[in-house]
Tab-separated table of C-alpha atoms in Angstrom:
chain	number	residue	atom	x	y	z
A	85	UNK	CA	9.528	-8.089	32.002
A	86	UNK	CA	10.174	-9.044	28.335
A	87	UNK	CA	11.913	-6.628	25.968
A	88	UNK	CA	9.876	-4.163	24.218
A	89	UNK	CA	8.806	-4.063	20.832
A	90	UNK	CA	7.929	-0.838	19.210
A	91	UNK	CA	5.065	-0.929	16.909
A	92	UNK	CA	4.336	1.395	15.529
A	93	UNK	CA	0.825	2.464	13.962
A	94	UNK	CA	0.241	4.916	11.423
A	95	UNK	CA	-3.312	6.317	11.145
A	96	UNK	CA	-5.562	9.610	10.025
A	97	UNK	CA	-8.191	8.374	13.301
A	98	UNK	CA	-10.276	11.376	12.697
A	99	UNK	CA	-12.469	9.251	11.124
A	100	UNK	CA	-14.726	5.764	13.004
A	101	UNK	CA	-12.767	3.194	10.089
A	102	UNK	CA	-9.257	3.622	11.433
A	103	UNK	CA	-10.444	4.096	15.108
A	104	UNK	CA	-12.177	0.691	15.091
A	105	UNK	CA	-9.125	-0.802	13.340
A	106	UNK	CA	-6.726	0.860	16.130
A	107	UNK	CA	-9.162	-1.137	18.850
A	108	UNK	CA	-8.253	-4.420	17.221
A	109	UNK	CA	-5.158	-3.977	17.081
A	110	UNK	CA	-5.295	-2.887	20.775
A	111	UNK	CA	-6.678	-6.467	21.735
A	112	UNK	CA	-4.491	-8.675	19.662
A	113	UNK	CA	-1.495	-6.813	21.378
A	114	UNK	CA	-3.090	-7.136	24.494
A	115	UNK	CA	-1.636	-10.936	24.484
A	116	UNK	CA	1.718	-9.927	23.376
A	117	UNK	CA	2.931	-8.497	26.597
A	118	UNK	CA	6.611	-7.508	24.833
A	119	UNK	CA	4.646	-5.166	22.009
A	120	UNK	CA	4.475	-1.191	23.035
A	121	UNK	CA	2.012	0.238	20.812
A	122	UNK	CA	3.037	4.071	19.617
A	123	UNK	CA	0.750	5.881	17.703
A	124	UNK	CA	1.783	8.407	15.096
A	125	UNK	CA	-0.548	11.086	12.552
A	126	UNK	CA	-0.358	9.735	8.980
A	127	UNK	CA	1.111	13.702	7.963
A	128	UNK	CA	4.808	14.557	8.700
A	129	UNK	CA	5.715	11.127	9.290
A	130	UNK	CA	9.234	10.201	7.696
A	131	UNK	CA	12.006	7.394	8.044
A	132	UNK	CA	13.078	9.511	10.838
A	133	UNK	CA	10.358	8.845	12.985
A	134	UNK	CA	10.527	5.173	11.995
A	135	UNK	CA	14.102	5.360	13.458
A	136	UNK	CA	13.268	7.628	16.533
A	137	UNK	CA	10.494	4.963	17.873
A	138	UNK	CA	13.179	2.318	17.443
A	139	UNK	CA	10.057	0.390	16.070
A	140	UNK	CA	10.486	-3.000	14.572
A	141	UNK	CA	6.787	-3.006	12.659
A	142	UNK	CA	4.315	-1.098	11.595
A	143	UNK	CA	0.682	-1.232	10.387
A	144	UNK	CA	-1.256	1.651	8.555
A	145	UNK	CA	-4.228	3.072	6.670
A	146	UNK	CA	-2.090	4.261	3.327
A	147	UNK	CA	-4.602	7.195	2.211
A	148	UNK	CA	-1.837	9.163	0.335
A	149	UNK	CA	0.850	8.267	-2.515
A	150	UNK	CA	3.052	10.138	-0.558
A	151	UNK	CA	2.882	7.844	2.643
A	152	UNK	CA	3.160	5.414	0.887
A	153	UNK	CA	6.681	6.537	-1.070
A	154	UNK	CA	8.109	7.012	2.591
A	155	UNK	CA	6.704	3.665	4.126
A	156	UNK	CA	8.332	1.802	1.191
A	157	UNK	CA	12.056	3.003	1.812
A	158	UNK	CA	11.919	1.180	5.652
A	159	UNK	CA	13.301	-1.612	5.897
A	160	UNK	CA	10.759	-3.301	8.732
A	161	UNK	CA	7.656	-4.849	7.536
A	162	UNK	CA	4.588	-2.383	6.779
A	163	UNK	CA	1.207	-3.633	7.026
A	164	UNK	CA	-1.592	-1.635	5.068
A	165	UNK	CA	-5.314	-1.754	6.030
A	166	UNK	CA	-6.783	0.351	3.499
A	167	UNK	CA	-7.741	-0.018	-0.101
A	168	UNK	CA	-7.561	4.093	-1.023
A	169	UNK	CA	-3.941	4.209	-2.990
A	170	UNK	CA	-3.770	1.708	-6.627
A	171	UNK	CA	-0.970	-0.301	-6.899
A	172	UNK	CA	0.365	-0.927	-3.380
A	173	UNK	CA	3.136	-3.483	-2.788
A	174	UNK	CA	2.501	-3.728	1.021
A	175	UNK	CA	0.623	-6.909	3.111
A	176	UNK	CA	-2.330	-5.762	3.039
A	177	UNK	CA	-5.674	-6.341	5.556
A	178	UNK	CA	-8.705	-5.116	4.026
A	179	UNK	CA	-12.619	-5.876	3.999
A	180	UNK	CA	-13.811	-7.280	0.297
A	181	UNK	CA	-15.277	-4.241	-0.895
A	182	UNK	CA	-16.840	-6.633	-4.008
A	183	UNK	CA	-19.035	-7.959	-1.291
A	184	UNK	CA	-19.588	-4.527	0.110
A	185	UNK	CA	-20.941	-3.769	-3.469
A	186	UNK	CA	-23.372	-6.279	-3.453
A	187	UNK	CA	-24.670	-6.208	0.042
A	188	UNK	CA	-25.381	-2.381	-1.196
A	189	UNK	CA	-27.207	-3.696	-4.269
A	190	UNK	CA	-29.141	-6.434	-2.293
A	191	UNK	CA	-30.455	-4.148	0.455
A	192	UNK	CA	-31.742	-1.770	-2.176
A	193	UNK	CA	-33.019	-4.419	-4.473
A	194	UNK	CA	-35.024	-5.870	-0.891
A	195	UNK	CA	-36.878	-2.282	-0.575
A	196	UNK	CA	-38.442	-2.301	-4.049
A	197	UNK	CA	-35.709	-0.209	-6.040
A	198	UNK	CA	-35.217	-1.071	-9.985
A	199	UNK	CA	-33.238	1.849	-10.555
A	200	UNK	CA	-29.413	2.571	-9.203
A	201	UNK	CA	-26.838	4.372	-9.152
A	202	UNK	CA	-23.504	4.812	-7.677
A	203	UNK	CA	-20.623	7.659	-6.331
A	204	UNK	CA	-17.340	6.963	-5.715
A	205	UNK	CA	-13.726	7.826	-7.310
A	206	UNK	CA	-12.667	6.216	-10.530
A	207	UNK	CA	-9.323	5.552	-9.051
A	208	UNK	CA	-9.351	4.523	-5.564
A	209	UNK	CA	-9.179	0.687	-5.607
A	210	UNK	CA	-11.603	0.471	-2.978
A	211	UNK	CA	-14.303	2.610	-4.980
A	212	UNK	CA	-13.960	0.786	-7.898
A	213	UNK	CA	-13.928	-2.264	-6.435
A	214	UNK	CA	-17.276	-1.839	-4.450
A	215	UNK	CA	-18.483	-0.599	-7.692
A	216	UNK	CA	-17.590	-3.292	-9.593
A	217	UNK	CA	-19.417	-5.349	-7.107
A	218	UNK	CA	-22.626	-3.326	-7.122
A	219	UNK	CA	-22.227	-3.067	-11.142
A	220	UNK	CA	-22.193	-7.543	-11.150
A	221	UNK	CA	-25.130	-8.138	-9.046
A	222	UNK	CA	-26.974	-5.559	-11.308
A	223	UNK	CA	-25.748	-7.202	-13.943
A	224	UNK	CA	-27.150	-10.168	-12.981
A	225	UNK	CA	-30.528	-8.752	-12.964
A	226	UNK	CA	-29.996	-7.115	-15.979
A	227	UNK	CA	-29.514	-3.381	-14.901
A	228	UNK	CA	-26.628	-0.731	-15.072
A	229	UNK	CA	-26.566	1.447	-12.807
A	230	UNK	CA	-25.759	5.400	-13.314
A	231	UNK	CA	-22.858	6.905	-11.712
A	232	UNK	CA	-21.021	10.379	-10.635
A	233	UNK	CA	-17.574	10.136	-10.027
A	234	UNK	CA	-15.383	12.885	-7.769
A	235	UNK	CA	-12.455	13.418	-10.043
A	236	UNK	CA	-9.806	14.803	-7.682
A	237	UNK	CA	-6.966	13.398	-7.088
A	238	UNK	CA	-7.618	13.093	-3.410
A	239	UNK	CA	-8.864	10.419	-1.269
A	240	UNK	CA	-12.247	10.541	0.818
A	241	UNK	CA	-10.572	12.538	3.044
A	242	UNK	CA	-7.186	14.506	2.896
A	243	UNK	CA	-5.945	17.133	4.878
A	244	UNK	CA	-9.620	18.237	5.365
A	245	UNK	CA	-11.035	17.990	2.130
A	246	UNK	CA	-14.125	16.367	0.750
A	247	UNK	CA	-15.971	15.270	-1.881
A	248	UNK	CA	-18.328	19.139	-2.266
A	249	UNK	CA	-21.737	19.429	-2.602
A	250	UNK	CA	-21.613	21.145	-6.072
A	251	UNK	CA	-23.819	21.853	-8.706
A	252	UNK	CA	-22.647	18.985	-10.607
A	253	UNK	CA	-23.769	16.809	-8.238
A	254	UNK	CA	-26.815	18.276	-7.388
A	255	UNK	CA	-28.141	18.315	-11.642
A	256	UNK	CA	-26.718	14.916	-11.851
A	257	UNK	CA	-29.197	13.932	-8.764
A	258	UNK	CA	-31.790	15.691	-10.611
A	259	UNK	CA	-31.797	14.098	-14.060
A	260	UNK	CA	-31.848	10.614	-12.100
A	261	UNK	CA	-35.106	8.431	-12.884
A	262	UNK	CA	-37.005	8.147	-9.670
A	263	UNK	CA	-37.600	6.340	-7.316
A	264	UNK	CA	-34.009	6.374	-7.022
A	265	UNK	CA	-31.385	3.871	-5.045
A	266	UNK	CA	-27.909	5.026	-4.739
A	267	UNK	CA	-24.728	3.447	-3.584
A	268	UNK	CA	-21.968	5.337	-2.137
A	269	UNK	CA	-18.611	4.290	-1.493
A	270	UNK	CA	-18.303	5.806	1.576
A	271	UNK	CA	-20.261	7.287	4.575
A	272	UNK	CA	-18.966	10.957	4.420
A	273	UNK	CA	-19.636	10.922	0.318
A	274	UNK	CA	-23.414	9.483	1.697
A	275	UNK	CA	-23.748	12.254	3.743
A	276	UNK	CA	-23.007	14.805	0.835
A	277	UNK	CA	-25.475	13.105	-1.601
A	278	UNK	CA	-28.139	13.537	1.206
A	279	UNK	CA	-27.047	17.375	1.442
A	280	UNK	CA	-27.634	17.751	-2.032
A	281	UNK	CA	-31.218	16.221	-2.548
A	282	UNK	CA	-32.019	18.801	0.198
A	283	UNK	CA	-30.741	21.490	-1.483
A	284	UNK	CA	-32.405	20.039	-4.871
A	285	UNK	CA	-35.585	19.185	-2.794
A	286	UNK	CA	-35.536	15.415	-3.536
A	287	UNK	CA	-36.779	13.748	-0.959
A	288	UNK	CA	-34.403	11.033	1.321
A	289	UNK	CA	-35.513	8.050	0.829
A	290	UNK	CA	-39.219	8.986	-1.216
A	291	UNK	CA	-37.437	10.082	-4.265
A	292	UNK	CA	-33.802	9.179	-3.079
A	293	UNK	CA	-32.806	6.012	-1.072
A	294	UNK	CA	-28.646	6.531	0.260
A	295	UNK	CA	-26.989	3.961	1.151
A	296	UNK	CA	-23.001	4.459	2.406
A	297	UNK	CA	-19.681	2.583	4.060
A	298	UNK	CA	-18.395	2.129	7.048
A	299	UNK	CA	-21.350	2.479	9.350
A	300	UNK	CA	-20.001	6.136	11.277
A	301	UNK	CA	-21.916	6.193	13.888
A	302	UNK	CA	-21.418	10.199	13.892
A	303	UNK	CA	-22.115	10.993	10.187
A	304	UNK	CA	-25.003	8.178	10.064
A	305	UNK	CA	-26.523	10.222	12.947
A	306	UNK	CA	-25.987	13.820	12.166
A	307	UNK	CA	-27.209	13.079	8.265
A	308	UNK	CA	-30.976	14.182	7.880
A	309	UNK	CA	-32.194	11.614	7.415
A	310	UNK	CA	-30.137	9.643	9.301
A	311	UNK	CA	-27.943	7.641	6.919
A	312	UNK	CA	-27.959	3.721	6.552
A	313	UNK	CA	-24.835	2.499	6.144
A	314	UNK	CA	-22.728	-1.427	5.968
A	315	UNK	CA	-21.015	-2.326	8.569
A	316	UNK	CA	-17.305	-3.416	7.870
A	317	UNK	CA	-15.525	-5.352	10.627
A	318	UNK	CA	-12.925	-2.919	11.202
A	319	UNK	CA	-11.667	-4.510	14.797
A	320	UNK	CA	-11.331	-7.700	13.057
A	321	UNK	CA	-9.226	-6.420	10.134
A	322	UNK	CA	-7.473	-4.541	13.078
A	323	UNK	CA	-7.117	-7.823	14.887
A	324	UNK	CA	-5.776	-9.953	11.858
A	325	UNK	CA	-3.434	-6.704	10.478
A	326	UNK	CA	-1.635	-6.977	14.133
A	327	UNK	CA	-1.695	-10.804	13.589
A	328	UNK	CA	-0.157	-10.715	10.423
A	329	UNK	CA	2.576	-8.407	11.276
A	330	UNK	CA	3.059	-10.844	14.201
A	331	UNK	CA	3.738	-13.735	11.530
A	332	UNK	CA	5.673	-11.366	9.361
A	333	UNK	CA	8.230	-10.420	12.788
A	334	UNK	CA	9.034	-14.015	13.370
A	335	UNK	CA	9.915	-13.970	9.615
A	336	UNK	CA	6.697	-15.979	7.741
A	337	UNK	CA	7.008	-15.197	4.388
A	338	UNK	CA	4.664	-12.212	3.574
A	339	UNK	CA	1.650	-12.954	1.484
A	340	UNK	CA	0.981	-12.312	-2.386
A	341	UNK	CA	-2.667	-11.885	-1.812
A	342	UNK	CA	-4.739	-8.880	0.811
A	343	UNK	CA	-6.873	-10.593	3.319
A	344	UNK	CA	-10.304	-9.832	3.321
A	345	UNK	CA	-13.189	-10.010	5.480
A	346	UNK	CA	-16.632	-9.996	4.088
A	347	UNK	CA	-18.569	-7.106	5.668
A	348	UNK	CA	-20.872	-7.938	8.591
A	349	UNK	CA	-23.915	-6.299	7.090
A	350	UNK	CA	-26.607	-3.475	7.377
A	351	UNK	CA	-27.489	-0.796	9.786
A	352	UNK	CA	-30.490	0.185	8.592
A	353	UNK	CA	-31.329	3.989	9.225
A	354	UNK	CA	-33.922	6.352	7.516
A	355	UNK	CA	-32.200	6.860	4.025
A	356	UNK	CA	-33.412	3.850	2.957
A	357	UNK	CA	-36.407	2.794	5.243
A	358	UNK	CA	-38.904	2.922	2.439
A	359	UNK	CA	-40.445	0.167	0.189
A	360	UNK	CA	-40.181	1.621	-3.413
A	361	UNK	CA	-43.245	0.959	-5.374
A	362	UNK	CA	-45.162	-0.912	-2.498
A	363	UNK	CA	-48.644	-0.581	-1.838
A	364	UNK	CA	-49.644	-0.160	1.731
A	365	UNK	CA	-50.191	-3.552	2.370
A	366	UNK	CA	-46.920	-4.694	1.644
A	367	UNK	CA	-44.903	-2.143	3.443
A	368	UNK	CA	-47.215	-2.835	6.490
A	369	UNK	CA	-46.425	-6.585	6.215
A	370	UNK	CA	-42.490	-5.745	5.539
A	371	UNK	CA	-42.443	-3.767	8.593
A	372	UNK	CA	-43.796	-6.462	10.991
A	373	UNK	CA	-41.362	-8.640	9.340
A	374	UNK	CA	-38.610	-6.885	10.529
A	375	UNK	CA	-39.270	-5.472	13.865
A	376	UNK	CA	-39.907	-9.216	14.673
A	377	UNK	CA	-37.511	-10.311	13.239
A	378	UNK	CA	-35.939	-11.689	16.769
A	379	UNK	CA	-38.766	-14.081	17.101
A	380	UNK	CA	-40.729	-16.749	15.387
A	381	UNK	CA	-43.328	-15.635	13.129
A	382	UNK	CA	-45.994	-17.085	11.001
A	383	UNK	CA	-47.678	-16.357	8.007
A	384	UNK	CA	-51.087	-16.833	9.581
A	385	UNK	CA	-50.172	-14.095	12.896
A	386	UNK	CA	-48.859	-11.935	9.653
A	387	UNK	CA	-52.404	-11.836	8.418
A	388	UNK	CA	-53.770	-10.892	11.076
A	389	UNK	CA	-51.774	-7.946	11.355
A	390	UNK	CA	-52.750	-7.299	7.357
A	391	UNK	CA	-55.732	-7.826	6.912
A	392	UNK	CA	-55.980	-9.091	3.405
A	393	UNK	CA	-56.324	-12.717	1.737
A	394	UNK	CA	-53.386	-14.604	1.960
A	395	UNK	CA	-53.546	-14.877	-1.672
A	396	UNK	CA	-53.839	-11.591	-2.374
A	397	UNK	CA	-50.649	-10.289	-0.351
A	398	UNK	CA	-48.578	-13.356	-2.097
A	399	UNK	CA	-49.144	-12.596	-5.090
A	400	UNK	CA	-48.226	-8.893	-4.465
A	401	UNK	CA	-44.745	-9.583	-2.486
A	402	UNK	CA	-43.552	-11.553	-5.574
A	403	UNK	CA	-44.689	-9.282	-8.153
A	404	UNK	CA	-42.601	-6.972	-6.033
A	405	UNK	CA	-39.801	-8.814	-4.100
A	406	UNK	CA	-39.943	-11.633	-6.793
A	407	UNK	CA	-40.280	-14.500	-3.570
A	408	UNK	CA	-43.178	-15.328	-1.211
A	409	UNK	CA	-44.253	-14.209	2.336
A	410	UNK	CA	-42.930	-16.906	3.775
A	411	UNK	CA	-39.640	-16.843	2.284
A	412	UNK	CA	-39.286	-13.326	3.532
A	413	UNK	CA	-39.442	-14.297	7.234
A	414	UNK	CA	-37.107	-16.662	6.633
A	415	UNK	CA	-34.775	-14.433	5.027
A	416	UNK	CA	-35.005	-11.665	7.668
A	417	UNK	CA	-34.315	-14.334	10.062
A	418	UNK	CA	-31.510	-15.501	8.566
A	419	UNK	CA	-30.159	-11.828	8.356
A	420	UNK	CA	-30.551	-11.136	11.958
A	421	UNK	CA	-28.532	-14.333	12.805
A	422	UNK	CA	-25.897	-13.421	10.318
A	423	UNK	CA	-26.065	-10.100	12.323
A	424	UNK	CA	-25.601	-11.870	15.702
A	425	UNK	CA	-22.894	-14.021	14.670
A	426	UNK	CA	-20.436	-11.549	13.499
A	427	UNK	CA	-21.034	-9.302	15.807
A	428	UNK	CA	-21.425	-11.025	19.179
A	429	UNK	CA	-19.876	-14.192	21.283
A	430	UNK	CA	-23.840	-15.333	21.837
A	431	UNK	CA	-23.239	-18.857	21.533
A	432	UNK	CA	-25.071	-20.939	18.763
A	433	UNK	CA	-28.418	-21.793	20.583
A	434	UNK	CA	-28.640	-18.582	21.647
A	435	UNK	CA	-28.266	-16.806	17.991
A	436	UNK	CA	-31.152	-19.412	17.192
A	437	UNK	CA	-33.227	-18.143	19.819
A	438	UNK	CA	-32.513	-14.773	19.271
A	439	UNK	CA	-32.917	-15.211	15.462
A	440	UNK	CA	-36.661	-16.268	15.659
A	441	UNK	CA	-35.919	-20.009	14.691
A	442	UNK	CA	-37.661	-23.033	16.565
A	443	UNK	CA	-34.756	-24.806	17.793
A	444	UNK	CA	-31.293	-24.638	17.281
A	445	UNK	CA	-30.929	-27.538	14.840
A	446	UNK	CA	-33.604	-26.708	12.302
A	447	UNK	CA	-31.347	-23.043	12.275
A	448	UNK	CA	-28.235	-25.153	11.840
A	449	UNK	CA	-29.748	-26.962	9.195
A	450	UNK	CA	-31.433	-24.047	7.406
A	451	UNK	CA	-28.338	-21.405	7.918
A	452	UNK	CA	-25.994	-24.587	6.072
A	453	UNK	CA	-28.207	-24.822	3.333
A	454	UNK	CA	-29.109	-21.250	2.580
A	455	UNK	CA	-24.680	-20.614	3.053
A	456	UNK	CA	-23.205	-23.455	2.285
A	457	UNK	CA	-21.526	-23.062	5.931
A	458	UNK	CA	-21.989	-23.994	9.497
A	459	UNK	CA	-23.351	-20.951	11.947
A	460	UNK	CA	-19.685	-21.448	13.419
A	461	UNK	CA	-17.536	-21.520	9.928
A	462	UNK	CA	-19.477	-18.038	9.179
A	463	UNK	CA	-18.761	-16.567	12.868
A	464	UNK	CA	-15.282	-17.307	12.356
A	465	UNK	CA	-15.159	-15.422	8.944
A	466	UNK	CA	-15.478	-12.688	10.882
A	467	UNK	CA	-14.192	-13.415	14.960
A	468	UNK	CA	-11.368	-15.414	14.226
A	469	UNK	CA	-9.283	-15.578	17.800
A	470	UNK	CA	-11.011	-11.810	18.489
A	471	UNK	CA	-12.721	-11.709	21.839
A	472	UNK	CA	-15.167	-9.424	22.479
C-alpha cells in the first residue's frame, strides 16, 4: 500500500454548494489511492489541527476573514473554492459568477420581464460579481436594474445567521414597478425575498418572478413557490480544486488567475414559470415549446396546438421575445442540449436525439454556429476528466 497523504478539507457542508464540491473531490481522489481524505468544520479550526492531521494539502470554502487569517500562516498549499471573502491570495476554484449574472438576466428577459432588480452584499466578491454580470447584460439592453443590499458584515451564512426578512426589505419589494424580475445572489437570500412578498402579499411569480444560486434542492423545494434557481457545477469545481492541489503537491507553480467554470444552467421551478406581459396565446405556445423541448417540433404541429394564424402569433412573440416562433424552438432546443451535455456522459448522438434535433450532424452544425464550439469542447467546459 502506498504512503498516505492527508488532505485535508475544510468546509461549512450544512449547505448543498460545499456538499456537491466535497463529492468531487471524493472522485478525483478516488484515483489517487495514497490520498486519505479528513474532513474538518470550517469553526475552531487552527494551525494545530493542520499539524495534528499531519496533512500535506488542503482545499476549502473560505466564508470568514478569520479562516482565512489562520489558513494563510500554513505553510502547505490551500486551495479556496469560494468567492465570499475580497481580496484572497489563495488558488482559487470557483464558478464565473459574471456568467451566473447573465444567465439570471437571460432567463428573466426569456419570460417577458423589462423590469429587474437584484439582492446580494456589496462586498462579497461573488455578489458583486454576479451583479456586475446581471447589471452588463441589462446594460446592453439599456436597463438598470434596482437593488437591496444586506449590509452586514457577514457572509450568506455564518454561524447561523441570515440575510432577515425585515421591513426594509419587505417596503423595498413594495415600491418595486411590477411585473417584477429579481436576481438573487444566492438560494437562501431567494428564499427570503419569496418570504417577504408573502408577507407583503405580492404575488410569486404574478407580481414577483425570484430567481436564486446554487440550485438547493432543499430550499428550492421548501420555498412557496418553489424557487428556480442556476445550477453551478459544484462536483466539477470539486473535481478540478482536488486536481489543482494535485499539481500544486508535485510542486507546479500555483496560478495567478481562479479557475472558473461557467454555470450549467436553469432549473426552472414556479418563481419564475410565468410569461410577463403575454397574452394567452403566447404563453400557451411557450409552454408547448418547452415541455417538448426533448423532441422535434414544428411550427405547423405548434399551430395546431394554438389555434391562431401563423401570422398573427409571429408577430406577437417578437413584439414580446423580440425573435420568431421558430427561432424559439430552436433556442429551447439548444438549451436542453446544453443541459444534457454538462450534466450527463450521453454521448453526442444521443444529446441530439434527446435534444429534439433531426440528426446528429445538423445539431453539430447548429450547436457550432450558435457557440462558436463543438458539442464536445462545451461538455468538456464543464466534465473535464469527471466521470459520472
Amino acid at each position: 500500500m502506498p504512503q498516505q497523504h492527508m488532505i485535508a478539507l475544510v468546509f461549512d457542508y450544512n449547505l448543498s454548494y460545499p456538499r456537491g464540491v466535497l463529492r468531487g473531490v471524493r472522485q478525483y481522489a478516488a484515483n489517487r489511492p495514497d490520498w486519505t481524505l479528513v474532513l474538518h468544520g470550517s469553526d475552531g479550526f487552527t494551525p494545530r489541527s493542520m499539524a495534528s492531521l499531519q496533512g500535506v494539502g488542503l482545499i476549502s470554502d473560505i466564508t470568514s476573514v478569520e479562516l482565512a487569517k489562520t489558513l494563510q500562516t500554513l505553510p502547505q498549499p490551500v486551495v479556496n473554492v469560494t468567492s465570499v471573502v475580497p481580496n484572497l491570495n489563495f488558488p482559487c476554484v470557483s464558478v464565473d459568477h459574471n456568467q451566473v449574472g447573465r444567465l439570471a438576466f437571460q432567463h428573466l428577459w426569456d419570460r417577458g420581464f423589462r423590469q429587474f432588480a437584484f439582492v446580494g452584499h456589496p462586498h462579497h466578491p461573488y455578489s458583486y460579481e454576479r451583479e456586475n454580470g446581471f447589471r452588463e447584460a441589462l446594460t446592453e439592453v439599456g436597463l438598470t436594474p434596482e437593488c437591496y443590499y444586506d449590509r452586514s458584515r457577514y457572509a450568506y451564512r455564518h454561524r447561523g445567521r441570515m440575510l432577515t426578512v425585515n421591513s426594509e426589505l419587505q417596503q423595498w419589494l413594495r415600491n418595486l414597478k411590477k411585473p417584477v424580475g429579481v436576481f438573487a445572489c444566492h438560494d437562501v437570500w431567494a428564499v427570503h425575498v419569496i418570504g417577504a412578498c408573502r408577507l407583503t402579499e405580492l404575488r410569486v411569480p404574478e407580481d414577483v418572478a425570484v430567481i436564486g444560486v446554487d440550485n438547493d434542492d432543499l430550499l428550492c423545494e421548501l420555498a412557496l413557490p418553489s424557487l428556480s434557481s442556476i445550477h453551478v457545477p459544484v462536483e466539477q469545481i470539486g473535481y478540478q480544486a482536488a486536481a489543482l492541489l494535485d499539481r500544486l503537491l508535485k510542486g507546479e507553480k500555483r496560478p495567478e488567475q481562479p479557475h472558473l467554470i461557467p454555470p450549467v444552467g436553469v432549473v426552472a421551478r414556479q418563481s419564475t414559470d410565468i410569461l410577463a406581459g403575454a397574452d394567452p396565446d403566447v404563453t400557451e405556445a411557450l409552454l408547448f415549446i418547452r415541455r417538448n423541448a426533448h423532441r422535434p417540433i414544428s411550427v405547423g404541429e405548434l399551430l395546431r396546438q394554438v389555434p391562431v394564424s401563423r401570422r398573427s402569433l409571429e408577430m406577437r412573440f417578437r413584439s414580446l421575445l423580440e425573435r420568431g416562433i421558430g427561432e424559439e424552438i430552436r433556442r429551447v432546443h439548444l438549451e436542453r442540449a446544453k443541459e444534457l451535455l454538462a450534466t450527463s456522459v450521453l454521448s453526442v448522438e444521443e444529446v441530439a436525439e434527446r435534444s429534439g434535433f433531426a440528426s446528429a450532424p445538423y445539431f453539430a452544425r447548429f450547436f457550432r454556429q450558435a457557440t462558436r464550439m463543438t458539442p464536445s469542447d462545451y461538455r468538456r467546459q464543464f466534465h473535464g476528466s469527471l466521470q459520472h
